[in-house]
Short mmCIF file of C-alpha atoms and ligand atoms in Angstrom, two decimals:
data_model
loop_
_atom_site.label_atom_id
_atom_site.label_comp_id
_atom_site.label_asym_id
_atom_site.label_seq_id
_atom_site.Cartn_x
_atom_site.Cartn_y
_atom_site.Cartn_z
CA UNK I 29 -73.51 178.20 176.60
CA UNK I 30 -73.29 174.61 177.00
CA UNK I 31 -73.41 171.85 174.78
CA UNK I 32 -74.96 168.43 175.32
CA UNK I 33 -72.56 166.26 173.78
CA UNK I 34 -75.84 164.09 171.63
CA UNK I 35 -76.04 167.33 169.90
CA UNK I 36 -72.82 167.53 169.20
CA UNK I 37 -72.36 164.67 167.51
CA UNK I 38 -76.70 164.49 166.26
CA UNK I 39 -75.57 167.96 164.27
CA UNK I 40 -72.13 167.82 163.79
CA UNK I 41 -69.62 165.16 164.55
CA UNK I 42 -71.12 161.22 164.14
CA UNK I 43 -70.62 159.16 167.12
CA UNK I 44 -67.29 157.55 166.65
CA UNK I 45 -67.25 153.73 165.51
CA UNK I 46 -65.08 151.78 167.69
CA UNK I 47 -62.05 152.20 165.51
CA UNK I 48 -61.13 148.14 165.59
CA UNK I 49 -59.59 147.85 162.35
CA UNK I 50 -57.70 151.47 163.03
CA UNK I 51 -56.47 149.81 166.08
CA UNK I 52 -55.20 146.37 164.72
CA UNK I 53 -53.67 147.87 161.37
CA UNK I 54 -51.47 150.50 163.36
CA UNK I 55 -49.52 148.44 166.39
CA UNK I 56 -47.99 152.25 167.02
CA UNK I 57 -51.66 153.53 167.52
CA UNK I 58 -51.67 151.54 171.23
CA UNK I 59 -49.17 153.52 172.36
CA UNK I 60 -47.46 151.45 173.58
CA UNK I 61 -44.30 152.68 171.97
CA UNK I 62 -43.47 156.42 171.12
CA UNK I 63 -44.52 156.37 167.82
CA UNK I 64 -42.01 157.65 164.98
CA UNK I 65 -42.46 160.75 163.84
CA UNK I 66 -42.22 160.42 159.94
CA UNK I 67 -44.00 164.06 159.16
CA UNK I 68 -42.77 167.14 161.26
CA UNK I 69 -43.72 171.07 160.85
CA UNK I 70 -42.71 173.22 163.29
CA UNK I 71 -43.75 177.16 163.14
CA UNK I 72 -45.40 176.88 159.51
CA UNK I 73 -46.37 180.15 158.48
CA UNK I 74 -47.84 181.36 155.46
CA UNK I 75 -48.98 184.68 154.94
CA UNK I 76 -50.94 186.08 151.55
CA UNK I 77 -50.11 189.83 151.19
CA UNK I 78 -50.38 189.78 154.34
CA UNK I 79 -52.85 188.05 155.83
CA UNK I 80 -51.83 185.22 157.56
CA UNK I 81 -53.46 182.14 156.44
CA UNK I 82 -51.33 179.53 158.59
CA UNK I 83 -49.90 181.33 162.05
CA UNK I 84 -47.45 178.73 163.21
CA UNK I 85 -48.61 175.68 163.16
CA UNK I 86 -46.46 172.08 164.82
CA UNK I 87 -47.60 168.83 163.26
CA UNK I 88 -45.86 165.51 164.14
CA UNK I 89 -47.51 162.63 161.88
CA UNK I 90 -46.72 159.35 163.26
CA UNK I 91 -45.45 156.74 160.65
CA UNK I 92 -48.00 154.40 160.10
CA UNK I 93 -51.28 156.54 161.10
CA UNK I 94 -53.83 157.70 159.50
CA UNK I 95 -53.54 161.46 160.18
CA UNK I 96 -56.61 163.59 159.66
CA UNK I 97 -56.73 168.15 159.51
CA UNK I 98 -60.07 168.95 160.12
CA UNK I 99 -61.62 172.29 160.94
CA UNK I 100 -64.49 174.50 159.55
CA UNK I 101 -64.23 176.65 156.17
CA UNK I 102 -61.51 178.95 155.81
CA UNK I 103 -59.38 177.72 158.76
CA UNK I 104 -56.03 177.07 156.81
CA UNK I 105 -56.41 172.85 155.80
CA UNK I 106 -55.59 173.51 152.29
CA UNK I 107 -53.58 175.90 152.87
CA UNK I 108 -51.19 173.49 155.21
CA UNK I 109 -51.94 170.41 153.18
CA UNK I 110 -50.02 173.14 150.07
CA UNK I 111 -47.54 173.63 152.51
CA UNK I 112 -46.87 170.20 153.36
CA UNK I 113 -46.79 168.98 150.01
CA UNK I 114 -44.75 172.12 149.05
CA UNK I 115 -47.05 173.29 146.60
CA UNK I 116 -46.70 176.69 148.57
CA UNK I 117 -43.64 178.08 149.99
CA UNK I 118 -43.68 179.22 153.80
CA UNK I 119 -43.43 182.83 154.55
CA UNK I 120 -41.59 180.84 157.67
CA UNK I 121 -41.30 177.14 159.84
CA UNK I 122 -39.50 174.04 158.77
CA UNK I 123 -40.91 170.62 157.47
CA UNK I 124 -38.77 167.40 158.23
CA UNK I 125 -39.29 164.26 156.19
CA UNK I 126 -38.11 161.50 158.14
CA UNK I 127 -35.98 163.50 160.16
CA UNK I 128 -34.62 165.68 156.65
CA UNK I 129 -35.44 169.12 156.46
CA UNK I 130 -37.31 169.06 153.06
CA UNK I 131 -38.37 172.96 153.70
CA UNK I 132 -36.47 173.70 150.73
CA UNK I 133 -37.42 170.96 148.19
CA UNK I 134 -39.55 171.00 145.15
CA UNK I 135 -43.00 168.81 144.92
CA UNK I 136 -41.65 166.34 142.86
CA UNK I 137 -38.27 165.96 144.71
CA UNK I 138 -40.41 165.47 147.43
CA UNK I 139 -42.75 162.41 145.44
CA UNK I 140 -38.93 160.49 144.98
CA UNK I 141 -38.51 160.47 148.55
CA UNK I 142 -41.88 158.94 149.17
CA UNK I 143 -44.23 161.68 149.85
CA UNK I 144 -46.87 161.61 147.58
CA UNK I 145 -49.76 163.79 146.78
CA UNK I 146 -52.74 161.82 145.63
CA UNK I 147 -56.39 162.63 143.89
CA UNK I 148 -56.59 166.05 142.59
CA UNK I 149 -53.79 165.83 140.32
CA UNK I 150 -52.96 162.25 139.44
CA UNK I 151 -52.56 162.00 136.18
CA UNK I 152 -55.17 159.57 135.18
CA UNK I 153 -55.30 159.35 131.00
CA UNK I 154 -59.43 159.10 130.17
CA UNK I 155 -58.68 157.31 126.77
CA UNK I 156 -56.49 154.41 128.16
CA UNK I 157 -57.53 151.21 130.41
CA UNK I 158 -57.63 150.85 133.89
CA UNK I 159 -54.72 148.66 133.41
CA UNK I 160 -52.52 150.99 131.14
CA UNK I 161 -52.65 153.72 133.30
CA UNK I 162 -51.30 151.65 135.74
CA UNK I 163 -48.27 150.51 133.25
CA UNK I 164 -47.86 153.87 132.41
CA UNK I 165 -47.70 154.78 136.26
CA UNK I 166 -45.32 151.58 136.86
CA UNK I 167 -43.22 152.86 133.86
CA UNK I 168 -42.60 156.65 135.43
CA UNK I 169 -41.76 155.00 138.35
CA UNK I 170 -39.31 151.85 137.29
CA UNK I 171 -37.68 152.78 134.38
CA UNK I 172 -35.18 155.66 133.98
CA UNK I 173 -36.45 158.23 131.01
CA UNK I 174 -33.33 157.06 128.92
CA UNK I 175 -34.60 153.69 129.15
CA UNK I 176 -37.97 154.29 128.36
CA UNK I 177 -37.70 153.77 124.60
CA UNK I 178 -36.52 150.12 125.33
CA UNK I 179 -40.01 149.61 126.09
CA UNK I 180 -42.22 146.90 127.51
CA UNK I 181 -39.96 143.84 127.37
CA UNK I 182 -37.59 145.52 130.17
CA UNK I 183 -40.27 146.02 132.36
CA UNK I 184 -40.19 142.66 134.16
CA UNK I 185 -42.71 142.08 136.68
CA UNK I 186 -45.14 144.74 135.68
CA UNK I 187 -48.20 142.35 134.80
CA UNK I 188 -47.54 141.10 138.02
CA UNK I 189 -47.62 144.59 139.67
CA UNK I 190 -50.41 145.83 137.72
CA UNK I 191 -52.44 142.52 139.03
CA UNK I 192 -51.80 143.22 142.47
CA UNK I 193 -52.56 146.71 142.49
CA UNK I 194 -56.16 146.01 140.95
CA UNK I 195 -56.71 144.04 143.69
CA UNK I 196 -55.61 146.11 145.72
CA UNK I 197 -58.08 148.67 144.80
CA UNK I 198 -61.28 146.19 143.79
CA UNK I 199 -60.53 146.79 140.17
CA UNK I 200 -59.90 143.76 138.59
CA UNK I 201 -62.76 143.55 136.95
CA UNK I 202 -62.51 146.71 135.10
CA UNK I 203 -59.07 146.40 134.01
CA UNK I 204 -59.99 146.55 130.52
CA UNK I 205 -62.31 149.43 130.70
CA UNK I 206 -61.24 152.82 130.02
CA UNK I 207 -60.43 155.31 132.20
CA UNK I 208 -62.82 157.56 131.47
CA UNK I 209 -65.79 155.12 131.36
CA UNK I 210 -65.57 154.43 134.90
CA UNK I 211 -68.00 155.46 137.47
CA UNK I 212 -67.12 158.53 139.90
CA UNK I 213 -65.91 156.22 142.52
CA UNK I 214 -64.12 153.98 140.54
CA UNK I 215 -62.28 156.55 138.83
CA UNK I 216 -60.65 157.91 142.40
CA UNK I 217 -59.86 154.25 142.97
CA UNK I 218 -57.80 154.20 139.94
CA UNK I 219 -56.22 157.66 140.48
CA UNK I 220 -55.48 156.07 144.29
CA UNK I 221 -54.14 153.15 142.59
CA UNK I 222 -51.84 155.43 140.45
CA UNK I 223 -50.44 156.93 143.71
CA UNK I 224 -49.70 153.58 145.02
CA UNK I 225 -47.72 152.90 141.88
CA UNK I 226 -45.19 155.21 143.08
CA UNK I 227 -44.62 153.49 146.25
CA UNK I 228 -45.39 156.14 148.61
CA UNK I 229 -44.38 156.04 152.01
CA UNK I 230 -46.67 159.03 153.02
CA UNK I 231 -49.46 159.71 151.29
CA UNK I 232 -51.32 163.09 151.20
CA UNK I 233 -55.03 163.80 150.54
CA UNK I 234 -57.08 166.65 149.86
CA UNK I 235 -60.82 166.06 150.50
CA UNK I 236 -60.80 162.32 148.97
CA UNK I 237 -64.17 161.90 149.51
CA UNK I 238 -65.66 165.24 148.03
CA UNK I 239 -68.37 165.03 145.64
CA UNK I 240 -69.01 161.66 146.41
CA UNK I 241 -72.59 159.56 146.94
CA UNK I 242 -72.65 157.86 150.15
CA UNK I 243 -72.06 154.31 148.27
CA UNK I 244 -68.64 155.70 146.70
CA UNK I 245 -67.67 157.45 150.23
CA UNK I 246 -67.88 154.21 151.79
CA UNK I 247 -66.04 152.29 149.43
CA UNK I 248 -63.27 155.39 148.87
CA UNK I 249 -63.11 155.69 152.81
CA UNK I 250 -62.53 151.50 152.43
CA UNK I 251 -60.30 151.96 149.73
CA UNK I 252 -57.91 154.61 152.22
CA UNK I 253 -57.81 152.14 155.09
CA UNK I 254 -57.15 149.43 152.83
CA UNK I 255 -53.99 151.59 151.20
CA UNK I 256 -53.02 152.73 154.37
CA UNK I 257 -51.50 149.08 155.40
CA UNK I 258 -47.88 149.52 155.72
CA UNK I 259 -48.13 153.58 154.52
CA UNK I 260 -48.91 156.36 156.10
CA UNK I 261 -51.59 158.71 155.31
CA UNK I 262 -52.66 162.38 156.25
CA UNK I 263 -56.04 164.01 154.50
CA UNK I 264 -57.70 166.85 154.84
CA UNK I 265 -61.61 165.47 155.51
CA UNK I 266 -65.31 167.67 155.63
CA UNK I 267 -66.77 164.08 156.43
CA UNK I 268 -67.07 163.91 160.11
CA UNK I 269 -68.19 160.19 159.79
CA UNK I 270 -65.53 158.93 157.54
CA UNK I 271 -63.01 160.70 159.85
CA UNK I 272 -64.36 158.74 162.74
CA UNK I 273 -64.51 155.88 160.92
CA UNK I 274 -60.43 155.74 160.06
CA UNK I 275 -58.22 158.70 161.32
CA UNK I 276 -55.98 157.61 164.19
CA UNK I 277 -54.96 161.11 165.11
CA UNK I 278 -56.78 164.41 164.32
CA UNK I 279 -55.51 167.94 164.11
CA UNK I 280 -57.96 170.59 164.19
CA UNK I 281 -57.83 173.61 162.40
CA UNK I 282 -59.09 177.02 163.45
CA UNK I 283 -58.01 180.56 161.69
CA UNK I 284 -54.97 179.15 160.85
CA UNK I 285 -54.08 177.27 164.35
CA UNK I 286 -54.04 173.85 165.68
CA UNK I 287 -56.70 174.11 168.08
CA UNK I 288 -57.32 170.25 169.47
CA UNK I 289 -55.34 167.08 168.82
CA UNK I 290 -55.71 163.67 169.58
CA UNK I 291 -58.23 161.04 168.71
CA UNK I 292 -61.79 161.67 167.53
CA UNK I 293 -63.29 161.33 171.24
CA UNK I 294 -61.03 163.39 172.43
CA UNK I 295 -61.30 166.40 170.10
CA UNK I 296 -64.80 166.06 169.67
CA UNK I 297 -64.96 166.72 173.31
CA UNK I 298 -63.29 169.81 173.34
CA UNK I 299 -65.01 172.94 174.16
CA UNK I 300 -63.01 174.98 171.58
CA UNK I 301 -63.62 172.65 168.59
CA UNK I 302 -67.21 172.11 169.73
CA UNK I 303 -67.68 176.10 169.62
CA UNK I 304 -65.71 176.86 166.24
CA UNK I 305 -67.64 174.46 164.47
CA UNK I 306 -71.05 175.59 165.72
CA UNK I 307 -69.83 178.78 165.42
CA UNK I 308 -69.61 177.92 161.30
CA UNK I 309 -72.53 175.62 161.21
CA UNK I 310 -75.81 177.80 160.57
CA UNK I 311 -77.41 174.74 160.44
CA UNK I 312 -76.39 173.44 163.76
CA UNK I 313 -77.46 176.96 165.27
CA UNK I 314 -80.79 176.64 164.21
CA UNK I 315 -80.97 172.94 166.21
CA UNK I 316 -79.67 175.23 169.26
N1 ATP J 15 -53.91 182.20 147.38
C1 ATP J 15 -54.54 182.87 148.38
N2 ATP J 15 -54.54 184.21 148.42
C2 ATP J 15 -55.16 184.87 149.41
N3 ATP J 15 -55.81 184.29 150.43
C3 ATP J 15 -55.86 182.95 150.43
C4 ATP J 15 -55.23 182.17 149.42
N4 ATP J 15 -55.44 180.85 149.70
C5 ATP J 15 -56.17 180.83 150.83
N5 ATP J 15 -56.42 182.08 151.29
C6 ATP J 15 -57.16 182.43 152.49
O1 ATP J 15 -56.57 181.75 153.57
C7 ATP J 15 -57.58 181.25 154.45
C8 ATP J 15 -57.45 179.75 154.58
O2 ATP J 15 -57.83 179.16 153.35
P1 ATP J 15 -57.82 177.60 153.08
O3 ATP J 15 -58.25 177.39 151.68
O4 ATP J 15 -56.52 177.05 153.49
O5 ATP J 15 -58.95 177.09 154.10
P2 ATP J 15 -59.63 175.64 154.22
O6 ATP J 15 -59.59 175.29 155.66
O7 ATP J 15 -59.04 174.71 153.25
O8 ATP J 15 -61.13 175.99 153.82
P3 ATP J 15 -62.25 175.03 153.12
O9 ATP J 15 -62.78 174.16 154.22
O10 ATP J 15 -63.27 176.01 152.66
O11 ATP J 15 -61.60 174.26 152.02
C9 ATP J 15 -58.92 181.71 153.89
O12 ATP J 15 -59.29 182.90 154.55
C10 ATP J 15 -58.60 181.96 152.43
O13 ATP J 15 -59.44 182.96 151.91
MG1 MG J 16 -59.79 173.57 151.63
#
């Protein structure tokens, strides 16, 4: 069977926007030097009872990309994004934080050293402000729990913080509304804006733009590029355009194996990714 490749991306993948901004925000992304690996897993296994979920997968993330794990339903992204954020242990492989084996550590060991896991469990409090959260985020991260009690006065430059990381995230108009009054959108601004609190150096994301209207996708998918400046980011992404739109480097996922890697042209190019995902598409069939 072959595949035009307007079909492919008609049903499936969206052509690819010419990924300026990618291009200018990550000097490593021209190649021109070897890019540093800040992520590593080598061999990551994970078995349930056993079925194997995750058969060996290697994943460099360069430091400073935007790293995306695609791949249709069931192939293993959560499953490696748990694994990578140690939220599952590996039945066997290694994961290296910049250049430390971290196979052993606990999640929150792991959010000290800068490797954050953002969105479906940030700890966003619905009955305080946009801009207490944040000073409550701030506080975890800049004062010691036996200083705590001293309160705000110690906590220096946290207005100043707090202002920049509304902007950062388009809030500054809602910093006095609460948390839970905020729009769908808004809200996963705020949690991202909790994760940057912490000063991540890697930042990990599960489906960031699931659930969301195409308004809030664009401005979440905004938000992500914006927040990527300086960080790195890998997510686990169903949207095909927002993928396109931002990833620098994509991994692609198929019954728990890396499949295709490289940029969005060139894995949505490849024969195997173009057959596991029409393979899973029902949808796309039907167009065949
Ligand atoms: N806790 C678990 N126990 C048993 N099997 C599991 C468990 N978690 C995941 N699996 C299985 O492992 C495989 C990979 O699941 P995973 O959730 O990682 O896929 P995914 O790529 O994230 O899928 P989706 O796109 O639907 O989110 C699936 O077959 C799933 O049923
Ligand atoms: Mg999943």
């Amino acid at each position: 069977m072959t595949v035009s490749t307007g079909l492919w991306r008609d049903s499936i993948f969206i052509a690819p926007h010419k990924n300026v901004e990618g291009s200018i925000r990550m000097g490593a992304a021209t190649h021109q030097h070897p890019a540093e690996i800040v992520l590593e897993a080598r061999g990551l296994r994970k078995e349930f009872r056993g079925y194997v979920a995750v058969g060996g997968v290697d994943l460099d993330v360069a430091r400073g990309s935007i790293h995306a794990l695609i791949g249709p339903n069931g192939a293993g992204k959560t499953t490696v994004f748990n694994l990578l954020t140690k939220f599952l242990t590996p039945t066997s492989g290694r994961i290296r934080f910049e250049g430390v084996d971290v196979t052993a550590e606990q999640p929150a060991a792991l959010a000290r050293l800068g490797l954050v896991r953002s969105f479906q469990i940030s700890a966003v409090f619905p009955h305080l402000t946009v801009s207490e959260n944040l000073e409550v985020a701030l506080q975890r991260r800049f004062v010691s729990p036996i200083k705590f009690w001293r309160g705000r006065s110690h906590l220096g430059d946290v207005s100043e913080r707090i202002a920049a990381l509304l902007s950062e995230v388009d809030l500054r108009a809602f910093a006095h509304v609460r948390a839970a009054d905020l729009a769908y959108g808004r809200k996963r601004a705020l949690e991202l804006a909790t994760t940057l609190a912490t000063e991540p150096k890697i930042m990990l994301l599960d489906e960031p733009t699931q659930g969301l209207g195409h308004e809030d996708v664009d401005r979440v998918t905004n938000l992500i590029r914006q927040a990527a400046i300086g960080r790195t980011v890998v997510m686990v992404e169903h949207n095909m355009k927002m993928v396109a739109r931002i990833a620098d480097r994509i991994s692609v996922l198929r019954r728990g194996e890396i499949i295709a890697e490289g940029t969005y042209d060139e894995v949505s190019r490849n024969p195997q990714v173009i057959e596991s995902y029409l393979g899973s598409h029902s949808r796309t069939r039907k167009t065949l």
